[in-house]
Short mmCIF file of C-alpha atoms in Angstrom, two decimals:
data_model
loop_
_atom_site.label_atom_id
_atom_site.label_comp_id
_atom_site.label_asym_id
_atom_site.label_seq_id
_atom_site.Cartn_x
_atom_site.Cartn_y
_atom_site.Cartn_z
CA UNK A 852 0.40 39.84 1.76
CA UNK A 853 2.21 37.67 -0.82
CA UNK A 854 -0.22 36.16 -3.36
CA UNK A 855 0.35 32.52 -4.23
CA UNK A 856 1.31 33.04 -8.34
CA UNK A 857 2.94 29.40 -8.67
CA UNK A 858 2.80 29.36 -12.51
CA UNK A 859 4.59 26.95 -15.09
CA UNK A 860 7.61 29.63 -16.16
CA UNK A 861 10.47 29.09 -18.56
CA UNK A 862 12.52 26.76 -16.55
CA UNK A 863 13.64 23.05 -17.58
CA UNK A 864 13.03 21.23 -21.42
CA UNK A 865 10.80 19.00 -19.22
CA UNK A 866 8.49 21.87 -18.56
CA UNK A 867 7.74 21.52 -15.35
CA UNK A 868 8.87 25.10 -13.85
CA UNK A 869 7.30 25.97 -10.86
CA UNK A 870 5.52 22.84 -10.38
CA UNK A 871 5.38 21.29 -6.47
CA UNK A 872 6.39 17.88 -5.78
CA UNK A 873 4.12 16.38 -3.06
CA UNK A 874 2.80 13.01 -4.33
CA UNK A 875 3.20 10.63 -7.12
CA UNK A 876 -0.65 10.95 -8.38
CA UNK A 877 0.29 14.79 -9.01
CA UNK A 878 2.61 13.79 -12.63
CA UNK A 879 1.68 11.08 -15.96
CA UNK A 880 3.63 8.64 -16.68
CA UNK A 881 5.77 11.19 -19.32
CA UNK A 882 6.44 13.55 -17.02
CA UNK A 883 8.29 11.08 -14.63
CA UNK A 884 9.65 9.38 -17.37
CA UNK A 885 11.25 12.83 -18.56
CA UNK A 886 12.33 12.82 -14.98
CA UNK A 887 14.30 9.80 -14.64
CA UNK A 888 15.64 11.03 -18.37
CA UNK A 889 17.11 13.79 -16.94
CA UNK A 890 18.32 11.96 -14.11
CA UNK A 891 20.49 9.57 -16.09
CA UNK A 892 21.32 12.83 -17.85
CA UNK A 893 22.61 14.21 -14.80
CA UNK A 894 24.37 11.44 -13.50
CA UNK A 895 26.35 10.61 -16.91
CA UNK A 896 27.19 14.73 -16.87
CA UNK A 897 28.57 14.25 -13.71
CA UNK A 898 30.58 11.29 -13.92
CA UNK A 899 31.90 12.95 -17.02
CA UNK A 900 33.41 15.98 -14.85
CA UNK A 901 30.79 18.30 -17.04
CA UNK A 902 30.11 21.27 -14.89
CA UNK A 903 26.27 22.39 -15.31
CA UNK A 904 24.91 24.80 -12.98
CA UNK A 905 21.50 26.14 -13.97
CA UNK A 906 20.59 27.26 -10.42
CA UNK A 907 23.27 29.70 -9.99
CA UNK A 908 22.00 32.42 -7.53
CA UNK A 909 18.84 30.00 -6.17
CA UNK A 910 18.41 28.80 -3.14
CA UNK A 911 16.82 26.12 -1.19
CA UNK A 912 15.49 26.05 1.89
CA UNK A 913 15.29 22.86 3.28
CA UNK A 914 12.92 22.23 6.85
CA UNK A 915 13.32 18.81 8.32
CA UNK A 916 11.19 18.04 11.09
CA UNK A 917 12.78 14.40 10.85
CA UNK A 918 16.00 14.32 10.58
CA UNK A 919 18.28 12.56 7.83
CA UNK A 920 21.35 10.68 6.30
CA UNK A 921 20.27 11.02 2.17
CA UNK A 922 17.58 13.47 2.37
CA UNK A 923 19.58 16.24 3.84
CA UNK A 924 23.45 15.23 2.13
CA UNK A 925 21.64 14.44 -1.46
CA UNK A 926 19.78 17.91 -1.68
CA UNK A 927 22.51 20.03 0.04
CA UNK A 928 24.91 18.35 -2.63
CA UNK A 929 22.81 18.86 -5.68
CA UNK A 930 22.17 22.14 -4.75
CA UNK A 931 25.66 23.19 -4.35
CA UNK A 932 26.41 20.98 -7.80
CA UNK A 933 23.79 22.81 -10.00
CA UNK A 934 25.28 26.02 -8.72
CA UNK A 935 22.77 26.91 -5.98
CA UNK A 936 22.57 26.94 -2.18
CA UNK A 937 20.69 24.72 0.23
CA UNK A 938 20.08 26.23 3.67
CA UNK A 939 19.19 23.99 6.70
CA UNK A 940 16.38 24.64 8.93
CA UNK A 941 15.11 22.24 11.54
CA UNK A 942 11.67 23.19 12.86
CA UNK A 943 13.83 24.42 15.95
CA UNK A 944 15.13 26.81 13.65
CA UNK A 945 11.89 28.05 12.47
CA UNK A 946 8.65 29.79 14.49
CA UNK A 947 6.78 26.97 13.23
CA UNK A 948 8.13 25.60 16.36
CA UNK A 949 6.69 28.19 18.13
CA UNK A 950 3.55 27.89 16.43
CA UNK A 951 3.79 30.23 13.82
CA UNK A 952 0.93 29.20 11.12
CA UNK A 953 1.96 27.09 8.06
CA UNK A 954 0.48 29.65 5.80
CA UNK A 955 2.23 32.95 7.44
CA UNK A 956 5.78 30.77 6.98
CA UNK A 957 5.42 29.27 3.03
CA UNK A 958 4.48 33.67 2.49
CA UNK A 959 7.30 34.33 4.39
CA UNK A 960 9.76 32.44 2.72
CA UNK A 961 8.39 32.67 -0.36
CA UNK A 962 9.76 36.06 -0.73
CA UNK A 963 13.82 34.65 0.06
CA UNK A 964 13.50 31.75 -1.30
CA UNK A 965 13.23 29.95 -4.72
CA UNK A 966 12.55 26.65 -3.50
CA UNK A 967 11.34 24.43 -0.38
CA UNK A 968 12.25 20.74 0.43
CA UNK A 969 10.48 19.90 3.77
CA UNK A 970 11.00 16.52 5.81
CA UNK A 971 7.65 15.94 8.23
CA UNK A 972 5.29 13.63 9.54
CA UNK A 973 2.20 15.40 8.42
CA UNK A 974 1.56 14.90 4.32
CA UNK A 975 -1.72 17.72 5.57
CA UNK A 976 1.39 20.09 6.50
CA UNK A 977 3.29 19.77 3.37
CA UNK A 978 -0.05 20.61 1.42
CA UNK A 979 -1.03 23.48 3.06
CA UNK A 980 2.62 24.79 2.80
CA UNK A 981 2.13 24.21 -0.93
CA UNK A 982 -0.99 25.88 -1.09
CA UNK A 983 0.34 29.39 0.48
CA UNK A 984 3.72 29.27 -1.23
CA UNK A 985 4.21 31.10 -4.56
CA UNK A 986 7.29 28.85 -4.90
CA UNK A 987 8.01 25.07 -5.79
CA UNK A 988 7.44 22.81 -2.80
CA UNK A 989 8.94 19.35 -2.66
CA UNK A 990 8.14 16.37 -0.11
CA UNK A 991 11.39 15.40 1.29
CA UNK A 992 9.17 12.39 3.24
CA UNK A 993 5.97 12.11 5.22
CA UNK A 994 4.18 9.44 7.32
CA UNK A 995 2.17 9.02 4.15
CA UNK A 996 4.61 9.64 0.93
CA UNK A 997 8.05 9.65 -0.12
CA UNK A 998 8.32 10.69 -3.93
CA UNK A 999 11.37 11.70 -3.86
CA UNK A 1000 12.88 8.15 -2.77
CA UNK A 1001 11.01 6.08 -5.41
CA UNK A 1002 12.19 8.62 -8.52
CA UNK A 1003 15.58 7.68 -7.48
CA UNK A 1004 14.16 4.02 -7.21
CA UNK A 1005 12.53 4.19 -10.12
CA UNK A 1006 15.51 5.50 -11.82
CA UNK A 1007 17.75 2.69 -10.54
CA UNK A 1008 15.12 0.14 -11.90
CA UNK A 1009 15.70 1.77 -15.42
CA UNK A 1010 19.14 1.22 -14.81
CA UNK A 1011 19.51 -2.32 -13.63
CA UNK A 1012 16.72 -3.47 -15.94
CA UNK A 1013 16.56 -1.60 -18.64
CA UNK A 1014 13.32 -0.57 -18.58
CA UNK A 1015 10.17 -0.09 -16.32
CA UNK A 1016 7.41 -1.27 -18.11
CA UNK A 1017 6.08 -5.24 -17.10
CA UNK A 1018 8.74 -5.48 -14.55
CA UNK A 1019 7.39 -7.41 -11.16
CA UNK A 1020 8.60 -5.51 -7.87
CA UNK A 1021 8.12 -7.23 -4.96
CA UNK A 1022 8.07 -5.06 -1.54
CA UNK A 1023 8.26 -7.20 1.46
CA UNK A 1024 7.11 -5.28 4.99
CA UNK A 1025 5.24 -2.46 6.68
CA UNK A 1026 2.67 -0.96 4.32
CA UNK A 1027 4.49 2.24 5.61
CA UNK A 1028 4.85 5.48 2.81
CA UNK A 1029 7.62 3.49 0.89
CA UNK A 1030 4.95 1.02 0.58
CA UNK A 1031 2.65 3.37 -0.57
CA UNK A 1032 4.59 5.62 -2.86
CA UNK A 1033 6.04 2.50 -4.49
CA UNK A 1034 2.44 1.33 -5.29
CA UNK A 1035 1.82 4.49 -6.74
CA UNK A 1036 5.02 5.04 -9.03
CA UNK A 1037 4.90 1.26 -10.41
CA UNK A 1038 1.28 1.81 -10.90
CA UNK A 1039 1.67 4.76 -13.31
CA UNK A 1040 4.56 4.08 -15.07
CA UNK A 1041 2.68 0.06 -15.75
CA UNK A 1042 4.96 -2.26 -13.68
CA UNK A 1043 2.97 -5.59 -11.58
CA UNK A 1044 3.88 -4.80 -7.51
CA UNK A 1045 2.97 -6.90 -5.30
CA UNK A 1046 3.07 -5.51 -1.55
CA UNK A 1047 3.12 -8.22 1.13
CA UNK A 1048 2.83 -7.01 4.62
CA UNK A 1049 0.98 -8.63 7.78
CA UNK A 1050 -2.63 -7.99 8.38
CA UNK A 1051 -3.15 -5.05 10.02
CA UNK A 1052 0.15 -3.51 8.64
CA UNK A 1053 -0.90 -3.40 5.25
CA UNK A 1054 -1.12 0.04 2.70
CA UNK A 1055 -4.08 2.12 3.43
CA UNK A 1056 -7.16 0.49 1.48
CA UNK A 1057 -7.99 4.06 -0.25
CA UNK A 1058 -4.23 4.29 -1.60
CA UNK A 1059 -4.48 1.30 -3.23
CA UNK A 1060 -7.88 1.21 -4.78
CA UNK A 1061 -6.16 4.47 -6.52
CA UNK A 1062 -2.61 2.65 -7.44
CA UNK A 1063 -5.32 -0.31 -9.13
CA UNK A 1064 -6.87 2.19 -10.92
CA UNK A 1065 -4.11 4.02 -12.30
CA UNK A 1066 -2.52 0.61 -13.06
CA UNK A 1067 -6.12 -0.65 -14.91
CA UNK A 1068 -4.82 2.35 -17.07
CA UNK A 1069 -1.62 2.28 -17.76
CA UNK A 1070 -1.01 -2.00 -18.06
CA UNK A 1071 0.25 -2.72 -14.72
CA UNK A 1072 -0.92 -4.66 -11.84
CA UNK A 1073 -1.34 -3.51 -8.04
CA UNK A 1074 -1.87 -6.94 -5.37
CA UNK A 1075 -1.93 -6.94 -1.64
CA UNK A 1076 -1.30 -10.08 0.24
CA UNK A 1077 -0.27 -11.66 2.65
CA UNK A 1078 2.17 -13.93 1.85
CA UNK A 1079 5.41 -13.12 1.23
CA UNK A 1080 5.96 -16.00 -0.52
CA UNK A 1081 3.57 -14.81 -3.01
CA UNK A 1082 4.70 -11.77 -3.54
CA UNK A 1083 8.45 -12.92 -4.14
CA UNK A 1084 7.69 -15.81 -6.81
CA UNK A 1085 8.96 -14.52 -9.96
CA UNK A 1086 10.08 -10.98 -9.12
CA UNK A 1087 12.32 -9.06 -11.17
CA UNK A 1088 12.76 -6.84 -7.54
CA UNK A 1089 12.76 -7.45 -4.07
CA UNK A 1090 12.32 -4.32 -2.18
CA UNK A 1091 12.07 -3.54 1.90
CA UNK A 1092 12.16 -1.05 4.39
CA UNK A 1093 12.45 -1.08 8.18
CA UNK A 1094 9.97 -2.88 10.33
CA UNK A 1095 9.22 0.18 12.72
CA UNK A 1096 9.82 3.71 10.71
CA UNK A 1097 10.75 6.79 12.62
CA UNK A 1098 8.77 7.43 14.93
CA UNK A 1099 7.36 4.02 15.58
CA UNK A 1100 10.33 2.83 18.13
CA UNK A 1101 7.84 2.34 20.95
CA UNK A 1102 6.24 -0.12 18.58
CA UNK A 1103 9.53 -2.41 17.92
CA UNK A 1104 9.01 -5.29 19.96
CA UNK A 1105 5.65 -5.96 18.44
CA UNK A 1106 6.23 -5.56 15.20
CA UNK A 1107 9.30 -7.54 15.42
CA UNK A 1108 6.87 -10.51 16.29
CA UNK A 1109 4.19 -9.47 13.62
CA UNK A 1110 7.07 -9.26 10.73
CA UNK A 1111 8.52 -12.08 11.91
CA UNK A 1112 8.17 -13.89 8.55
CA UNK A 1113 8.44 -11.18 6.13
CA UNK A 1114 12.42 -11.04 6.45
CA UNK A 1115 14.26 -11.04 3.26
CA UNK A 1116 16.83 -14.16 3.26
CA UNK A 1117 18.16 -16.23 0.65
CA UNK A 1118 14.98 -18.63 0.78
CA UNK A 1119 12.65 -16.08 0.05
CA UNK A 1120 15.61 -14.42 -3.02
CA UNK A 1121 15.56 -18.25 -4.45
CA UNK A 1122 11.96 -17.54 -5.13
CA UNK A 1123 12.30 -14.81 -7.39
CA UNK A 1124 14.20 -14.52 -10.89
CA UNK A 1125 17.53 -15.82 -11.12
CA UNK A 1126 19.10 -12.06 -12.11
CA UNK A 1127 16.72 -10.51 -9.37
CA UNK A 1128 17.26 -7.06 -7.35
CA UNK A 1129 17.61 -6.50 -4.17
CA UNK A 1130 16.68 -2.79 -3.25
CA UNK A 1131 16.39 -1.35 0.48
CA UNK A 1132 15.75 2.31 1.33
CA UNK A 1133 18.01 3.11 4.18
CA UNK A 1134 18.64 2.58 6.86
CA UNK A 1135 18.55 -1.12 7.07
CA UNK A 1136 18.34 -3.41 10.07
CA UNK A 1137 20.88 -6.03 9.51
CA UNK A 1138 19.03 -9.71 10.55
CA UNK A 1139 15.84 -7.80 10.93
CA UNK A 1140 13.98 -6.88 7.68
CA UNK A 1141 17.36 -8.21 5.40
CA UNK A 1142 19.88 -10.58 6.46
CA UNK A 1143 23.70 -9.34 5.81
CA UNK A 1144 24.32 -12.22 3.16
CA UNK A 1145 21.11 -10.06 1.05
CA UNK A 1146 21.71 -6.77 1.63
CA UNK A 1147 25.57 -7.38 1.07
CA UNK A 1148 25.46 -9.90 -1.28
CA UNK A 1149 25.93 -9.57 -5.59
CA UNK A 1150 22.54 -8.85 -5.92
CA UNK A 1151 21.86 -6.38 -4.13
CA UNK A 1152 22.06 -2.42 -5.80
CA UNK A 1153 21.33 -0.24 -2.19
CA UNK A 1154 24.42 1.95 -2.48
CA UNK A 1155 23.38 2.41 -5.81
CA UNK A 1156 20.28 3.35 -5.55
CA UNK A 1157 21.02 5.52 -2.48
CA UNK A 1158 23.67 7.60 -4.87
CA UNK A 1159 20.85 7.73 -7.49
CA UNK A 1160 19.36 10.03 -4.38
CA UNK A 1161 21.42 12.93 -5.86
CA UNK A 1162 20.92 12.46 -9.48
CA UNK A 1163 17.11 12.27 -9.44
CA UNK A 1164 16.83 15.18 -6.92
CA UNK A 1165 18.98 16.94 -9.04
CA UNK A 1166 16.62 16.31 -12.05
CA UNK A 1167 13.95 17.20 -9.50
CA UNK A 1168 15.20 20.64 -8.70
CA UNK A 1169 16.55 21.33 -12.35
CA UNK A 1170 13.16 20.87 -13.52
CA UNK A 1171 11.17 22.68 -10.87
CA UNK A 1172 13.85 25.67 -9.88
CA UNK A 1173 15.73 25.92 -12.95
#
């Protein structure tokens, strides 16, 4: 039986080698600023044409149980770019489909592998795979997180603005695990977000009694209203997300009717700063959760922060694997 002997090793300058990556809470403020350092790092190196490969020989193994556009192409990129190998494996793929336990697969592939990115609806899955592996584990997505989007949000912030700290995002939608992650990473690193969602769509009350404390600390505000209206008035960033999340498609019509005034359009932009940002995850919904003349329009930065995908995961790994 392999033993689970995750310790920090020699790895990255950030020093976080052999650390997992399964929630926001889990790093300070430092370490994810040292992340988004070495993201803008990355990205410079690579727009350069420097090669830099410190994961020459590793390998990833990446399990999506939901499948993927940037998840999948950013990883399987960045591993090939920092000299490594990503390897595919859908749940089909695995005997987790077969019901293999969690614990008896993270052993398993503990002993091939040097890293695992997994893509899943259950944030309890990705924990216990963490638990039995003796090797970094990073959250690709759940139904309750998504780190690895808001470092490459976060990063993009940095980049537009300059800077993190006091900035006012403003996410406009489902209090879905963008929602909640977002809350989280603007809460440590001391920006004011304001999350506007519907009643009965809005973040998970014990999620953001801990992004209000972390902010108490660290200078920033959490609010939950709603009012989109509110939530827009002076933003730096306007940020949203689809209105029904994978998985949720039975639940479209409804929702359509309960979001029905939380769509991002040029009256609700004319609320925030003049030099404001509009950010959307991806997919988007075209005259659903954004209208075209948004989304498309000169203030919007969504391809850009979908590249910054790559660069940040890149950090990620570097840090973790390298």
């Amino acid at each position: 039986m392999m033993v689970n002997t995750k310790q920090p090793g020699p790895g990255a300058s950030v020093g976080l080698s052999g650390r997992d990556f399964l929630k926001l809470t889990d790093y300070s403020s430092s370490e994810l600023s040292d992340l988004i350092e070495l993201g803008h790092d990355l990205k410079k190196k690579q727009k350069s044409g420097k090669v830099f490969e410190p994961l020459q020989g590793k390998t990833l193994g990446m399990i999506f149980e939901k499948s993927s556009t940037r998840t999948r192409v950013s990883f399987e990129t960045g591993m090939y770019q920092l000299g490594g190998m990503g390897i595919f494996l859908s749940t089909n793929d695995l005997q987790l489909g077969r019901g293999e336990p969690v614990a008896d697969t993270a052993n398993v592939l503990s002993g091939y592998l040097d890293g695992i990115m997994i893509r899943t609806y259950s944030q309890a899955m990705v924990q216990e795979l963490a638990a039995n592996a003796s090797i970094p584990v990073i959250n690709g997505l759940t139904d309750v997180y998504h780190p690895c989007q808001v470092l490459a949000d976060l990063q993009t912030i940095e980049e537009v603005k300059g800077g993190l700290e006091g900035v006012k995002l403003a996410f406009i939608g489902d209090g879905n695990n963008m929602a909640n992650s977002l809350m989280i990473g603007a809460a440590i690193m001391g920006m004011h977000i304001s999350i506007a969602a519907p009643e009965g769509y809005q973040p998970e009350n014990a999620i953001s009694k801990k992004a209000a404390l972390i902010a108490a600390a660290s200078g920033g505000k959490v609010e939950i209203t709603a009012n989109p209206v509110h939530a827009a008035e002076k933003a730096d960033v306007i940020y949203t997300d689809v209105w029904a999340s994978m998985g949720q498609e039975s639940e479209s019509k409804v929702r359509e009717q309960a979001f029905a005034d939380f769509q991002v359009n040029s009256k609700l932009l004319s609320l925030a700063k003049k030099d404001v940002t509009f950010m959307h995850c991806l997919p988007a919904h075209r005259g659903e959760e954004v209208m075209a003349d948004v989304i498309d329009g000169k203030h919007s930065v969504v391809f850009q922060q979908a590249e910054n995908r790559l660069h940040a995961q890149k950090a990620l790994m570097t840090a973790l694997m390298g």
